[in-house]
GROMACS .gro file of C-alpha atoms in nm:
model
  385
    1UNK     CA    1   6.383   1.416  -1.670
    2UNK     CA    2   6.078   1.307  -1.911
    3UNK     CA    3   6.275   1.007  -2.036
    4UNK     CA    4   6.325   0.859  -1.664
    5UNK     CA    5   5.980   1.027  -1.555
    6UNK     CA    6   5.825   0.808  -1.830
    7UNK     CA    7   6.002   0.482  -1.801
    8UNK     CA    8   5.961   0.535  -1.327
    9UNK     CA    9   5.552   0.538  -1.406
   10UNK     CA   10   5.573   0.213  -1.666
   11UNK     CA   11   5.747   0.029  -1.405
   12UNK     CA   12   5.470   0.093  -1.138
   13UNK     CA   13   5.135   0.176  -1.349
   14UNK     CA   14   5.036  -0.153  -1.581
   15UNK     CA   15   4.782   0.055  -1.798
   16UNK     CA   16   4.806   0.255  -2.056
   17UNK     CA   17   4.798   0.625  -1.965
   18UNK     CA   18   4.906   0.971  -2.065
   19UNK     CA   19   5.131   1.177  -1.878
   20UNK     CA   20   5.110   1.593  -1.954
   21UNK     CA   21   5.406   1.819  -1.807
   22UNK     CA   22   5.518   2.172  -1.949
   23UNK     CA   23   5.670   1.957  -2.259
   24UNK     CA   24   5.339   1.788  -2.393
   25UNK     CA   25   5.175   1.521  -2.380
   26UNK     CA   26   5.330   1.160  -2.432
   27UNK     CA   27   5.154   0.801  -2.409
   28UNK     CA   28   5.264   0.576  -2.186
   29UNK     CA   29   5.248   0.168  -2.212
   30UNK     CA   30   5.027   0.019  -2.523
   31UNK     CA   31   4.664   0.055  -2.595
   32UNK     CA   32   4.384   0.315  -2.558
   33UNK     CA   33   4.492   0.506  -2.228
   34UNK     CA   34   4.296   0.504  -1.944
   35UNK     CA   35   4.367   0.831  -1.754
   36UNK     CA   36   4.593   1.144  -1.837
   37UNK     CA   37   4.830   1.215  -1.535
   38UNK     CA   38   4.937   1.634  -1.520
   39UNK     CA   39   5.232   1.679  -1.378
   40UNK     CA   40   5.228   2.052  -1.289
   41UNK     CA   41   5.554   1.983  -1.119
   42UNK     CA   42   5.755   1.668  -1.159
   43UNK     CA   43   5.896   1.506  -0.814
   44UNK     CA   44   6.299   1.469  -0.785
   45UNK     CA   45   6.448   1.154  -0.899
   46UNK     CA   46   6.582   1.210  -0.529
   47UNK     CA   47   6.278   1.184  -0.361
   48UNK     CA   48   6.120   0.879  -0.610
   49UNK     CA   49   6.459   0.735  -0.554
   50UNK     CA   50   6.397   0.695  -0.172
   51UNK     CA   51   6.007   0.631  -0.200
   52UNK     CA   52   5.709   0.580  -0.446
   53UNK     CA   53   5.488   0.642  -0.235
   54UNK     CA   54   5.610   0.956  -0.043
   55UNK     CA   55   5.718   1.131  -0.360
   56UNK     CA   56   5.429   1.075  -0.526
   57UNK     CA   57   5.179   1.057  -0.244
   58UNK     CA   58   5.345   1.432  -0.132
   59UNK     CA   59   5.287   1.592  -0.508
   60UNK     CA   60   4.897   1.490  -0.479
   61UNK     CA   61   4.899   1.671  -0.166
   62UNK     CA   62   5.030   1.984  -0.317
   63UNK     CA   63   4.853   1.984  -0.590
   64UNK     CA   64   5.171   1.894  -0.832
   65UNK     CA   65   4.986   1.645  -0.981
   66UNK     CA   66   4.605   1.622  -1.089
   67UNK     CA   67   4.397   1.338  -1.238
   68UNK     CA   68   4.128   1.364  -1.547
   69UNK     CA   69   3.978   1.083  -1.360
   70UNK     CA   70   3.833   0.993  -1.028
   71UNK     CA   71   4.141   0.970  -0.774
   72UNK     CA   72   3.948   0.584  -0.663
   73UNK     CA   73   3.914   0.468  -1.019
   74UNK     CA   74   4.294   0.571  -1.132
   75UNK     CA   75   4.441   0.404  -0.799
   76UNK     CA   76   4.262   0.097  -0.824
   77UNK     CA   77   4.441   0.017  -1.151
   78UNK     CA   78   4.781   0.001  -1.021
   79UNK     CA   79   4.781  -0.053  -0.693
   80UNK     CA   80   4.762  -0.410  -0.708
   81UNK     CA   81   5.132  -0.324  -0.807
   82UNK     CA   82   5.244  -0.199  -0.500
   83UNK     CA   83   5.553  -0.451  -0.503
   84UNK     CA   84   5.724  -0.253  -0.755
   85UNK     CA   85   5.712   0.036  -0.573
   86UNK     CA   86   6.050   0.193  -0.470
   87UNK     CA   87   6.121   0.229  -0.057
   88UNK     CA   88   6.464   0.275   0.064
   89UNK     CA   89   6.475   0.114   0.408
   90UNK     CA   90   6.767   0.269   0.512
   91UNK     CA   91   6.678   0.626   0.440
   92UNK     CA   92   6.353   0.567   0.640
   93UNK     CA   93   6.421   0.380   0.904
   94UNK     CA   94   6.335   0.599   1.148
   95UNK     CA   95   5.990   0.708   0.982
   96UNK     CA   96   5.928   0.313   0.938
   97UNK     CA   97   6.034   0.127   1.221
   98UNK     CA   98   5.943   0.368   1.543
   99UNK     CA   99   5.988   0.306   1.896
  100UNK     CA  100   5.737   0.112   2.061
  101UNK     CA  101   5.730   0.229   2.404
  102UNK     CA  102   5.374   0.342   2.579
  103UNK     CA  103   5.495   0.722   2.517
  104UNK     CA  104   5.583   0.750   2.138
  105UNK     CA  105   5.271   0.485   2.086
  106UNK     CA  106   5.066   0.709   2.253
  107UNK     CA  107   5.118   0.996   2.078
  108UNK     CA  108   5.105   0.874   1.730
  109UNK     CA  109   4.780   0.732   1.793
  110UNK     CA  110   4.647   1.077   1.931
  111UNK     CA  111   4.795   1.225   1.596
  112UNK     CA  112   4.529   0.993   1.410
  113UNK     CA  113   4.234   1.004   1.610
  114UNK     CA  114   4.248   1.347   1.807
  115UNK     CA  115   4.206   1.549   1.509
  116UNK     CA  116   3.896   1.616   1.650
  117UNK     CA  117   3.568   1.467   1.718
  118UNK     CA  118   3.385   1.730   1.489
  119UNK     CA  119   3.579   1.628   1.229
  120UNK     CA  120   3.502   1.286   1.194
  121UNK     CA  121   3.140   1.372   1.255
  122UNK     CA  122   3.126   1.531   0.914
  123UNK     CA  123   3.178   1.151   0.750
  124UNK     CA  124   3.153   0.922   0.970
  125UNK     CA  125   2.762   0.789   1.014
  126UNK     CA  126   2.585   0.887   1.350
  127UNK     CA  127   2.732   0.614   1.579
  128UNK     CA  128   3.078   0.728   1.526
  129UNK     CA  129   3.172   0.375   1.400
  130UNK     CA  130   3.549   0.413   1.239
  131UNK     CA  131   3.592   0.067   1.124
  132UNK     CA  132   3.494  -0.143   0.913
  133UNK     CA  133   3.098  -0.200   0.838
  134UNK     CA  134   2.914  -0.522   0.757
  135UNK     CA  135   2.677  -0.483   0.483
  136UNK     CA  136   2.396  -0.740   0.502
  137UNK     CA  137   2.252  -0.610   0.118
  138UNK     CA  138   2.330  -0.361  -0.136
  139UNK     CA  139   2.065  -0.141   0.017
  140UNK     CA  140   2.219  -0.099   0.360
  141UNK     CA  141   2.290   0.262   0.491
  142UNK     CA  142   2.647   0.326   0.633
  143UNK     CA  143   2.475   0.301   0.986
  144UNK     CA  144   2.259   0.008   0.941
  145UNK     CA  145   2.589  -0.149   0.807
  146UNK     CA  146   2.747  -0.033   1.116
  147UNK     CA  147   2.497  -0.167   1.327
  148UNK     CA  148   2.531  -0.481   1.137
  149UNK     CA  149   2.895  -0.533   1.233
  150UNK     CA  150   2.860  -0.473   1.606
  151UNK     CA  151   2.536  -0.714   1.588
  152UNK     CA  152   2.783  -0.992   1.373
  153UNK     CA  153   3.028  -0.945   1.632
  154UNK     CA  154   2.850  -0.971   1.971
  155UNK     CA  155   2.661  -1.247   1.811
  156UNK     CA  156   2.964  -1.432   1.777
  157UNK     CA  157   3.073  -1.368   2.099
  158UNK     CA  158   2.736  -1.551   2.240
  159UNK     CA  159   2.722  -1.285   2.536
  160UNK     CA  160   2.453  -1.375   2.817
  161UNK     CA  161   2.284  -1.073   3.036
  162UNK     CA  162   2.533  -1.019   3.384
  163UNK     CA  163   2.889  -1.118   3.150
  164UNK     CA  164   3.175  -0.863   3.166
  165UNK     CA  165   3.349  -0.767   2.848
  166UNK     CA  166   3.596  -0.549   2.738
  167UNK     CA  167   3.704  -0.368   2.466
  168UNK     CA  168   4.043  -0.291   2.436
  169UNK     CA  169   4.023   0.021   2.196
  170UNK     CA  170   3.648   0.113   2.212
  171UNK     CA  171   3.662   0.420   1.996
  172UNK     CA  172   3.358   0.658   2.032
  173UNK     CA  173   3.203   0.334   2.190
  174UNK     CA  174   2.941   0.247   2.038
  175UNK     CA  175   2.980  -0.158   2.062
  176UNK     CA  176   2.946  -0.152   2.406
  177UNK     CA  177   2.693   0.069   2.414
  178UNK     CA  178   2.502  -0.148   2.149
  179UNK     CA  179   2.603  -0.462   2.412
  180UNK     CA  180   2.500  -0.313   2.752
  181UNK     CA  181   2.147  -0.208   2.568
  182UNK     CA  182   2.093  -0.484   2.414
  183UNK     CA  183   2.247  -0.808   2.604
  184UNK     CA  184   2.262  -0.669   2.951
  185UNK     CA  185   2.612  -0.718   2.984
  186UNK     CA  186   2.887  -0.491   3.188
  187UNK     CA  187   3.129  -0.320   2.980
  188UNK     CA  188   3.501  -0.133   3.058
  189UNK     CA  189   3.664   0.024   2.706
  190UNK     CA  190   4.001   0.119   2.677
  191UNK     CA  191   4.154   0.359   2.490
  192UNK     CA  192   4.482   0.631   2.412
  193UNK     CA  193   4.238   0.898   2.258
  194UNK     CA  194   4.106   1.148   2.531
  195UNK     CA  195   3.874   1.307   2.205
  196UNK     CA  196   3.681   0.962   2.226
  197UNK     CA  197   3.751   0.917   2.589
  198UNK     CA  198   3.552   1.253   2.632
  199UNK     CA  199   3.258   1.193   2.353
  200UNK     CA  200   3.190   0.811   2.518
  201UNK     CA  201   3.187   0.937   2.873
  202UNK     CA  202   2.961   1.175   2.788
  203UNK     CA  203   2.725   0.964   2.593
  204UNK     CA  204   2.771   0.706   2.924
  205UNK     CA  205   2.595   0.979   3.108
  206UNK     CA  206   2.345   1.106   2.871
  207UNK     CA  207   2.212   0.749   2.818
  208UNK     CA  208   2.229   0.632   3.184
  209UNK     CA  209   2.434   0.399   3.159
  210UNK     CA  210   2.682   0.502   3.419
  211UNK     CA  211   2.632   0.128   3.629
  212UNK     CA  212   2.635  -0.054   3.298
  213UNK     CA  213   2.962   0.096   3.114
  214UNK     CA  214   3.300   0.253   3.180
  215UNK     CA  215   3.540   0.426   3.014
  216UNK     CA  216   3.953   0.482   3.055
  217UNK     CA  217   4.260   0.572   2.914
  218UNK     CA  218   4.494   0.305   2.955
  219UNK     CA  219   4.757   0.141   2.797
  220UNK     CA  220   4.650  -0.213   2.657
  221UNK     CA  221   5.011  -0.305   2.824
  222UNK     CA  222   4.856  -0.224   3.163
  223UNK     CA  223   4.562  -0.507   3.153
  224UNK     CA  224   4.788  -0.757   3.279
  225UNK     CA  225   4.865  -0.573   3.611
  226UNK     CA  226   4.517  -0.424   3.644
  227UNK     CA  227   4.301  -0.688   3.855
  228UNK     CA  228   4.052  -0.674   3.628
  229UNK     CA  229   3.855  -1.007   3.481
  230UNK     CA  230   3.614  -1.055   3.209
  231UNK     CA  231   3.381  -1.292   3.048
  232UNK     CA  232   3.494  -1.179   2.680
  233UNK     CA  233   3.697  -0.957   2.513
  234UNK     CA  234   3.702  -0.754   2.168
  235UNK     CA  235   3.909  -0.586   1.997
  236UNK     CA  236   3.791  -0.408   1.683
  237UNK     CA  237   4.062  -0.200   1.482
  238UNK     CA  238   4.320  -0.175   1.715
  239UNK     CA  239   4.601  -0.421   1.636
  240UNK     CA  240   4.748  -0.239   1.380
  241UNK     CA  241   4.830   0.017   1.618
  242UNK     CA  242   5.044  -0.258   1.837
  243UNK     CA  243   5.381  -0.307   1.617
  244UNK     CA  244   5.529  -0.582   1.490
  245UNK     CA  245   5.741  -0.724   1.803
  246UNK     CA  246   5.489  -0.659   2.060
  247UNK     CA  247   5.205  -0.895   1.914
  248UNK     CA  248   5.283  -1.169   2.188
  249UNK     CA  249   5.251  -0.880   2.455
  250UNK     CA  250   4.937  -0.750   2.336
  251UNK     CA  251   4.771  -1.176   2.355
  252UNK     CA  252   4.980  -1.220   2.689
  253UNK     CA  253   4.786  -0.918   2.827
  254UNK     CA  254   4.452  -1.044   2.684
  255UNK     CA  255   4.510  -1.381   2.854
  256UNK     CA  256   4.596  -1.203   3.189
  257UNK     CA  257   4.237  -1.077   3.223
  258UNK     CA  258   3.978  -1.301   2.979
  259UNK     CA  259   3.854  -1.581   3.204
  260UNK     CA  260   3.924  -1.951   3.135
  261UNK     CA  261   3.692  -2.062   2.874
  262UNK     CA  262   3.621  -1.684   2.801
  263UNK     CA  263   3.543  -1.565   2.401
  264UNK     CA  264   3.822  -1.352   2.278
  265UNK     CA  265   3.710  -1.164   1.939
  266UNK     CA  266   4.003  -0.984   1.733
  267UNK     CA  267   3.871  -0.759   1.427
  268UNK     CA  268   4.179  -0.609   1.247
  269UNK     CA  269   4.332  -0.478   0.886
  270UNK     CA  270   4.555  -0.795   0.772
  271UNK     CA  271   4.821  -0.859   0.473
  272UNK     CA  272   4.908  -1.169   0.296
  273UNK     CA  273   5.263  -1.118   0.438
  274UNK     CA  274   5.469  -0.970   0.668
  275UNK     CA  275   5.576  -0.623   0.573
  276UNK     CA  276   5.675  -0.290   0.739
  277UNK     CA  277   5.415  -0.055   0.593
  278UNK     CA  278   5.411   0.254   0.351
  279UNK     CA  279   5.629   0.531   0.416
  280UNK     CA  280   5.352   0.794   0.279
  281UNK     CA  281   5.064   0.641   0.531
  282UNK     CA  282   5.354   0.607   0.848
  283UNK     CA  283   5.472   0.973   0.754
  284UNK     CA  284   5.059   1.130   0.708
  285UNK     CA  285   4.814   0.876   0.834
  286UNK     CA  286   4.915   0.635   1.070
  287UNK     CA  287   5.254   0.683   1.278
  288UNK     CA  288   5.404   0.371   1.377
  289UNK     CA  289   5.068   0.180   1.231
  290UNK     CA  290   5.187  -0.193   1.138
  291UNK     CA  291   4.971  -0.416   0.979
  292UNK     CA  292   5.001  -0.784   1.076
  293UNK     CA  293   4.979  -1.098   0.887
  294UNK     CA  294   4.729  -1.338   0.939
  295UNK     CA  295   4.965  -1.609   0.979
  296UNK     CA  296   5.188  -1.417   1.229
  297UNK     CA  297   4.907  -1.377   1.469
  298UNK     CA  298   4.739  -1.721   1.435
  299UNK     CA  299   5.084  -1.884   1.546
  300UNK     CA  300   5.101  -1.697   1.853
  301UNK     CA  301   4.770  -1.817   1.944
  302UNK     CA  302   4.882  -2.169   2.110
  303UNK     CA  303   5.132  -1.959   2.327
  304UNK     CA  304   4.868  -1.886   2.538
  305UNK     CA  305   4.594  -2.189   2.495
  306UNK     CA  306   4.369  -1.959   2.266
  307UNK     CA  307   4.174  -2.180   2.083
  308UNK     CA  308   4.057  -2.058   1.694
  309UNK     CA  309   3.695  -2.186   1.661
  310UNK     CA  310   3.592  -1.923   1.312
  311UNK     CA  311   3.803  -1.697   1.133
  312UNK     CA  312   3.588  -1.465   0.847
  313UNK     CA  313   3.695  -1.208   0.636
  314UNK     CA  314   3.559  -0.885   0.573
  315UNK     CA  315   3.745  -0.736   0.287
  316UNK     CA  316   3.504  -0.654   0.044
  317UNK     CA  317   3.265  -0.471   0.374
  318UNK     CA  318   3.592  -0.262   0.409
  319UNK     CA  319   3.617  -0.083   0.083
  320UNK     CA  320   3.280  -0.069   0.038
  321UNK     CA  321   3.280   0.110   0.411
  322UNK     CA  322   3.579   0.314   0.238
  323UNK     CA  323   3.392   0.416  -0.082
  324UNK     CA  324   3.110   0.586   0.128
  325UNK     CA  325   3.342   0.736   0.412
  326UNK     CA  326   3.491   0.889   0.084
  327UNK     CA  327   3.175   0.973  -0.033
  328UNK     CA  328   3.067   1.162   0.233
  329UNK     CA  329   3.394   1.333   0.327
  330UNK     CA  330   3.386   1.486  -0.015
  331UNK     CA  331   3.061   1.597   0.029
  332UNK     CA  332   3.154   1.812   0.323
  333UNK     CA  333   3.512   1.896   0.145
  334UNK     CA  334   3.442   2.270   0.163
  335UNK     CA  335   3.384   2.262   0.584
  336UNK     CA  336   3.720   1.997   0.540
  337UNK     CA  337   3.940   2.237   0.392
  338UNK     CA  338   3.776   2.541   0.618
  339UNK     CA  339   3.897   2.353   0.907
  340UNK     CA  340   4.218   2.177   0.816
  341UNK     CA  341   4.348   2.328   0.491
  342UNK     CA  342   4.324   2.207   0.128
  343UNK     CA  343   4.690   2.008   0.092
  344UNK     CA  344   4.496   1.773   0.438
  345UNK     CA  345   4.199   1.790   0.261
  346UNK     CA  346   4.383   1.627  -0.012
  347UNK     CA  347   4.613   1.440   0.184
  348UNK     CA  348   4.251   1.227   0.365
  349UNK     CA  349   4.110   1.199   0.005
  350UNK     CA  350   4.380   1.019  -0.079
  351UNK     CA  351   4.399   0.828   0.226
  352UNK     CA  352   4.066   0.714   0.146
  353UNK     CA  353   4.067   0.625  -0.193
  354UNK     CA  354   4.372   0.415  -0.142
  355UNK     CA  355   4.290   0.191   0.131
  356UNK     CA  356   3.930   0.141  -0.082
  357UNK     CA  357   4.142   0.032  -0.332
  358UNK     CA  358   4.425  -0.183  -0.156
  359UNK     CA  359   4.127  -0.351  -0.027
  360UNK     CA  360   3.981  -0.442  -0.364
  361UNK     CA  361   4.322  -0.533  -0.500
  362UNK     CA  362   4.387  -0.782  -0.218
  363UNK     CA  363   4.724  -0.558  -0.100
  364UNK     CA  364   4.555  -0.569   0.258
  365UNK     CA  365   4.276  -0.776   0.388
  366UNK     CA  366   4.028  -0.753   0.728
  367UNK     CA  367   3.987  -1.083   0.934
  368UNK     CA  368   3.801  -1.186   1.306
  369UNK     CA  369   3.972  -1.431   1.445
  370UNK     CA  370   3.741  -1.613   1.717
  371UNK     CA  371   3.887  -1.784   1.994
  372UNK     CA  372   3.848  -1.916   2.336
  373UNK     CA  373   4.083  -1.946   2.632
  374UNK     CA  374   4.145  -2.315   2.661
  375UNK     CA  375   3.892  -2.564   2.583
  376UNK     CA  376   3.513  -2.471   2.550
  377UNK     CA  377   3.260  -2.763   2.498
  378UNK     CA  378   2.961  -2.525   2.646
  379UNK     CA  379   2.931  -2.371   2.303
  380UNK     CA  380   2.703  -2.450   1.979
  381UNK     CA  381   2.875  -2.682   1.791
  382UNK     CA  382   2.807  -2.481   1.466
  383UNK     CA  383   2.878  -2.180   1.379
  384UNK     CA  384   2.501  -1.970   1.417
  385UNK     CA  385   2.651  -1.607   1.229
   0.00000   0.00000   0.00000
């Protein structure tokens, strides 16, 4: 079992390392190593067979294997590697291609962001931002970065005081509470969680701003049927959630209520190419979660006259945004673990410290596409953010 333990970890881990189990200590790959690996118990060739990720990712959880080194630091050396990781399609096909009808989506993205709201309020900063933040200097709290990105985006979207956006996927809402304070516009958000459905209606209230904003739960497949019309549209952190096969339905249903000549803003995780996802974060993380290509979206963009005037990315704001989530959510582990257990507790640490470092390695990407609906020769013919 050491033998093909051994020469499984060479294939996937391009440093030098050393790997302890209950038979010693051996090196692995050539130089000084960089990390020891203890494997208290050693995954089945079974379960690595079927998937890295999972049989690996699932040991961490349980404590079956610990690090000598920060869980970040190790993680970001390989996991620029990812393509030699092992997935059997066919064993997981159900875990990685789900069904994406309004029920099953529903309820996987509930399992993500219904946890509870006191959870993420032990990590997240104080406006309950769970995306990525824009970090205008090194100096830059997690909420002034925060602020930062909702400022970037609504500055992009060149709002005017009396315009009507939407957010399709508004979180704990804090964008269009930022825009209805701040630009005087009317604001609906959507969104499948009832946890932030609850927290942003009740913040509506507390901060007056009952004939300013809405919110509802609703199905972004139910805009197109809905009457309802707006000046611009955003759409911050929500596309991954969609599936790959219903991208054209998710523009289609954007088109159906964006005016003509109306600013359409789309903020989501991206890859390099088209792929189905990792088994560990479908099984744990995100159920059903797809993350699209940039290409794959861009070409679906003429379908409906959408117009790309800027398209920026935001990688490096991610896993720096990643980093301090981290940060913070280890520095309330104890109240974590209290709450949820120690294999989650492990299970989120991980979750974090791997998308910080599939980030840095390039693996996945963050992009806002900018676009209008048809021609627009009313705007600034440079770009002012």
């Amino acid at each position: 079992m050491n033998k093909f333990i051994n020469s499984y970890l060479e294939k996937i881990i391009p440093v030098p390392f050393n790997l302890s189990t209950n038979d010693g200590i051996s090196k692995i790959g050539g130089g000084s190593p960089e990390f020891t690996v203890t494997m208290n118990k050693a995954p089945s060739k079974e379960d690595l067979a079927i998937s890295t990720s999972l049989a690996l990712g699932e040991a961490y959880m349980r404590g079956d294997i610990e690090l000598d080194r920060d869980l970040y630091e190790v993680l970001n050396l390989f996991l620029g590697n990812m393509s030699n990781f092992v997935t059997d399609k066919k064993v997981l096909k159900k875990l990685i291609l789900t069904p994406k009808n309004r029920k099953n989506q529903k309820k996987e993205v509930s399992s993500h962001y219904d946890i509870g709201n006191d959870f993420y309020k032990l990590w997240l900063d104080e406006s309950m931002s769970y995306s990525c933040a824009y970090f205008k200097s090194d100096e830059d709290s997690l909420y002034e970065a925060q602020v930062n990105k909702v400022e970037h985006t609504l500055d992009k979207l060149q709002l005017k005081e009396g315009m009507t956006l939407l957010d399709v996927g508004c979180g704990w809402g804090f964008l269009l509470k930022h825009a209805a304070k701040k630009y005087g516009v009317k604001g609906v958000g959507i969104t499948l969680s009832s946890e932030q459905y609850a927290k942003f209606s009740e913040d509506i209230k507390n901060e007056g701003l009952e004939d300013m904003l809405e919110v509802r739960i609703m199905d972004y497949r139910e805009l197109e049927e809905s009457g309802l019309e707006f000046d611009r549209v955003v759409s911050i952190g929500m596309m991954e959630h969609v599936g790959r096969g219903n991208y054209d339905l998710f523009l289609k249903n954007i088109n159906a209520v964006l005016k003509p000549k109306g600013l359409f803003l789309l903020h989501y995780i991206s890859a390099l190419e088209e792929h189905e996802g990792d088994a560990w974060i479908k099984k744990y993380i995100f159920p059903g979660g797809v993350i699209p290509s940039l290409r794959e979206i861009i070409n679906i963009l003429p379908n409906y006259r959408f117009y790309t005037l800027d398209i920026e990315s935001l990688r490096r704001h991610y896993n720096r945004t990643l980093l301090i989530w981290r940060k913070n959510f280890n520095e309330n582990r104890a109240e974590v673990e209290k709450m949820q257990g120690k294999e989650f507790a492990r299970m989120w640490d991980l979750y974090l410290a791997s998308c910080a470092a599939t980030f840095n390695n390039g693996i996945i990407d963050l992009h806002q596409i900018l676009m209008s609906k048809g021609v627009n020769n009313d705007l600034p013919m440079r770009r002012t953010v």
